[in-house]
Amino acid sequence: MGLTNFFKKLIPKKEYSCYSRCRSKQRKYREELIKKFKVCPLDNLHPSLCEAAHILPHGMCKKSKNKYDVNNGILLSCNMHKAFDRHLFTIDENNCKVKILENNILKFQDNKKKINLKEFGLDKIENKYISLLDNEKSKKFLKKRNKLVKEGKI
């Protein structure tokens, strides 16, 4: 039994149809981000090792058009995507440079005194400029995300 048939049996028809449409949109979104970024802008990894990361999380977008807006996304390697989602770094909405969030890193570290960015793969990305986010729309999404992160709402 193929994986598709497995899911069809497991998930009610109405829900499967919605799931299938959502995954299709996500796949198209990733393809659009690959066209835009070519590689992960933080560690230059090949797009086959990258994921479509939402700047403003999918569930936080009030307008459905923003959920898959290419300006609300960044192509990130799997590790960078996890670090971004765990708020270990952010991207400044004014200058589009990476900013390490040291207090959040401390939550994951055993040694609470000295931050080891290399341990998290973040040692080479601080202050890295992401030119493809330096546009009005992307900055708007970055500003919303950064505000929510600061407020602890995401």
XYZ file of N, CA and C in Angstrom, residues 13-109:
291
model
N -12.154 11.653 4.140
C -12.015 12.214 2.800
C -11.952 13.744 2.803
N -12.846 14.398 3.534
C -12.883 15.864 3.568
C -11.571 16.427 4.133
N -11.084 15.846 5.214
C -9.841 16.311 5.830
C -8.644 16.016 4.947
N -8.638 14.841 4.289
C -7.514 14.480 3.424
C -7.410 15.456 2.264
N -8.546 15.856 1.719
C -8.572 16.792 0.616
C -7.933 18.112 1.032
N -8.274 18.587 2.226
C -7.697 19.826 2.755
C -6.193 19.646 2.986
N -5.810 18.509 3.590
C -4.396 18.221 3.855
C -3.609 18.212 2.553
N -4.159 17.584 1.545
C -3.504 17.462 0.254
C -3.309 18.840 -0.389
N -4.339 19.696 -0.328
C -4.231 21.054 -0.879
C -3.165 21.857 -0.133
N -3.146 21.743 1.188
C -2.178 22.494 2.000
C -0.759 22.067 1.674
N -0.533 20.767 1.566
C 0.808 20.271 1.250
C 1.220 20.737 -0.142
N 0.258 20.773 -1.057
C 0.543 21.221 -2.416
C 0.965 22.683 -2.402
N 0.283 23.512 -1.611
C 0.652 24.927 -1.495
C 2.039 25.065 -0.880
N 2.331 24.242 0.124
C 3.638 24.301 0.783
C 4.749 23.913 -0.193
N 4.488 22.915 -1.012
C 5.479 22.473 -2.002
C 5.750 23.597 -3.008
N 4.688 24.256 -3.486
C 4.835 25.365 -4.434
C 5.575 26.538 -3.768
N 5.246 26.796 -2.511
C 5.891 27.863 -1.739
C 7.399 27.606 -1.650
N 7.779 26.371 -1.344
C 9.194 26.005 -1.254
C 9.886 26.210 -2.603
N 9.226 25.800 -3.669
C 9.798 25.971 -5.013
C 10.023 27.445 -5.335
N 9.075 28.300 -4.932
C 9.223 29.741 -5.158
C 10.392 30.300 -4.348
N 10.554 29.808 -3.112
C 11.678 30.270 -2.283
C 13.011 29.790 -2.841
N 13.042 28.600 -3.410
C 14.267 28.100 -4.044
C 14.636 28.990 -5.231
N 13.638 29.380 -6.032
C 13.904 30.280 -7.169
C 14.470 31.610 -6.684
N 13.920 32.108 -5.581
C 14.344 33.407 -5.059
C 15.730 33.348 -4.411
N 15.960 32.370 -3.535
C 17.189 32.345 -2.739
C 18.314 31.494 -3.330
N 17.984 30.477 -4.092
C 18.957 29.538 -4.704
C 19.608 28.584 -3.693
N 20.055 29.109 -2.550
C 20.689 28.333 -1.471
C 20.246 28.944 -0.139
N 20.564 28.274 0.948
C 20.324 28.877 2.261
C 21.226 30.109 2.379
N 20.664 31.287 2.617
C 21.496 32.493 2.685
C 22.395 32.564 3.920
N 22.215 31.653 4.866
C 23.030 31.679 6.080
C 24.231 30.755 6.013
N 24.038 29.562 5.467
C 25.176 28.633 5.411
C 25.448 28.089 4.008
N 24.792 28.690 3.010
C 25.018 28.353 1.589
C 24.792 26.892 1.240
N 23.949 26.202 1.986
C 23.681 24.805 1.666
C 22.756 24.684 0.459
N 22.937 23.608 -0.270
C 22.158 23.284 -1.459
C 20.665 23.248 -1.113
N 19.797 23.699 -2.021
C 18.365 23.737 -1.726
C 17.737 22.368 -1.401
N 18.367 21.285 -1.840
C 17.817 19.963 -1.509
C 17.900 19.683 -0.009
N 18.742 20.455 0.698
C 18.891 20.305 2.144
C 18.187 21.438 2.898
N 17.323 22.157 2.183
C 16.670 23.327 2.771
C 15.158 23.160 2.848
N 14.585 23.999 3.693
C 13.137 24.008 3.905
C 12.613 25.421 3.712
N 11.325 25.499 3.428
C 10.654 26.792 3.336
C 10.280 27.212 4.749
N 10.891 28.271 5.221
C 10.598 28.772 6.567
C 9.763 30.040 6.451
N 8.681 30.076 7.197
C 7.851 31.282 7.244
C 8.486 32.280 8.202
N 8.510 33.525 7.816
C 8.985 34.575 8.715
C 7.922 34.781 9.786
N 6.743 35.166 9.374
C 5.596 35.221 10.279
C 4.933 33.857 10.166
N 4.879 33.108 11.258
C 4.350 31.741 11.170
C 2.999 31.641 10.464
N 2.853 30.583 9.720
C 1.658 30.289 8.941
C 0.386 30.532 9.753
N 0.345 30.024 10.956
C -0.838 30.144 11.807
C -1.091 31.547 12.334
N -0.119 32.412 12.241
C -0.257 33.787 12.737
C -0.682 34.760 11.634
N -0.730 34.286 10.402
C -1.126 35.146 9.282
C -2.637 35.300 9.277
N -3.098 36.532 9.402
C -4.539 36.794 9.417
C -5.139 36.698 8.021
N -4.381 37.116 7.023
C -4.845 37.041 5.634
C -4.251 35.794 4.990
N -5.089 35.033 4.319
C -4.593 33.780 3.728
C -3.540 34.032 2.647
N -3.606 35.187 1.976
C -2.610 35.477 0.931
C -1.198 35.626 1.512
N -1.108 35.973 2.802
C 0.202 36.136 3.445
C 0.847 34.812 3.818
N 0.041 33.756 3.930
C 0.562 32.454 4.361
C 1.609 31.909 3.396
N 1.401 32.132 2.123
C 2.333 31.615 1.122
C 2.934 32.725 0.270
N 2.998 33.924 0.830
C 3.641 35.057 0.167
C 5.151 34.833 0.220
N 5.800 34.882 -0.916
C 7.243 34.620 -0.986
C 8.036 35.630 -0.144
N 7.458 36.797 0.103
C 8.113 37.792 0.950
C 7.993 37.454 2.438
N 7.153 36.487 2.767
C 7.008 36.002 4.139
C 7.778 34.696 4.313
N 8.819 34.535 3.546
C 9.560 33.288 3.631
C 11.046 33.472 3.413
N 11.750 32.445 3.850
C 13.197 32.390 3.657
C 13.570 30.919 3.522
N 14.448 30.623 2.603
C 14.926 29.264 2.411
C 16.040 29.007 3.417
N 15.804 28.079 4.334
C 16.782 27.791 5.377
C 17.136 26.318 5.412
N 18.395 26.029 5.717
C 18.784 24.635 5.937
C 17.978 24.128 7.132
N 17.866 22.826 7.250
C 17.057 22.246 8.332
C 17.489 22.753 9.704
N 18.797 22.800 9.948
C 19.299 23.261 11.249
C 18.989 24.734 11.487
N 19.181 25.553 10.467
C 18.900 26.979 10.615
C 17.399 27.219 10.818
N 16.590 26.415 10.143
C 15.136 26.535 10.295
C 14.725 26.247 11.746
N 15.285 25.192 12.314
C 14.971 24.864 13.714
C 15.442 25.962 14.654
N 16.637 26.486 14.410
C 17.169 27.556 15.261
C 16.303 28.816 15.135
N 15.828 29.102 13.934
C 14.961 30.262 13.698
C 13.626 30.085 14.416
N 13.044 28.898 14.294
C 11.757 28.621 14.945
C 11.867 28.580 16.464
N 13.052 28.274 16.966
C 13.270 28.255 18.423
C 13.768 29.608 18.928
N 13.800 30.577 18.039
C 14.166 31.958 18.359
C 15.585 32.085 18.908
N 16.504 31.299 18.343
C 17.908 31.417 18.736
C 18.559 32.588 18.006
N 17.953 32.999 16.923
C 18.373 34.200 16.215
C 17.150 34.813 15.557
N 17.294 36.050 15.197
C 16.253 36.748 14.458
C 16.914 37.526 13.336
N 16.115 38.130 12.518
C 16.628 38.962 11.435
C 16.052 40.359 11.657
N 16.931 41.316 11.826
C 16.523 42.692 12.125
C 15.716 43.256 10.957
N 14.565 43.813 11.263
C 13.680 44.341 10.216
C 14.181 45.653 9.604
N 15.145 46.288 10.220
C 15.667 47.548 9.689
C 16.831 47.347 8.728
N 17.759 46.454 9.097
C 18.953 46.280 8.258
C 19.092 44.878 7.661
N 18.154 43.990 7.948
C 18.135 42.624 7.403
C 19.395 41.830 7.749
N 19.930 42.107 8.935
C 21.091 41.358 9.421
C 20.653 40.417 10.542
N 21.343 39.288 10.622
C 21.057 38.282 11.644
C 21.512 38.794 13.005
N 20.652 38.612 13.969
C 20.951 38.992 15.351
C 20.773 37.748 16.223
N 21.822 37.363 16.922
C 21.778 36.206 17.812
C 21.026 36.598 19.093
N 20.106 35.748 19.524
C 19.336 36.001 20.746
C 19.930 35.154 21.869
N 20.955 35.693 22.506
C 21.748 34.959 23.495
C 20.925 34.421 24.659
N 19.969 35.198 25.143
C 19.148 34.722 26.262
C 18.385 33.456 25.912
N 17.954 33.341 24.667
C 17.234 32.138 24.244
C 18.180 30.942 24.095
N 19.408 31.212 23.691
C 20.399 30.136 23.576
C 20.722 29.576 24.952
N 20.816 30.452 25.936
C 21.130 30.013 27.307
C 20.123 28.996 27.832
N 18.888 29.094 27.386
C 17.846 28.147 27.826
C 18.145 26.716 27.386
N 18.886 26.569 26.311
C 19.186 25.247 25.755
C 20.551 24.717 26.182
N 21.373 25.564 26.779
C 22.733 25.183 27.132
C 22.841 24.667 28.558
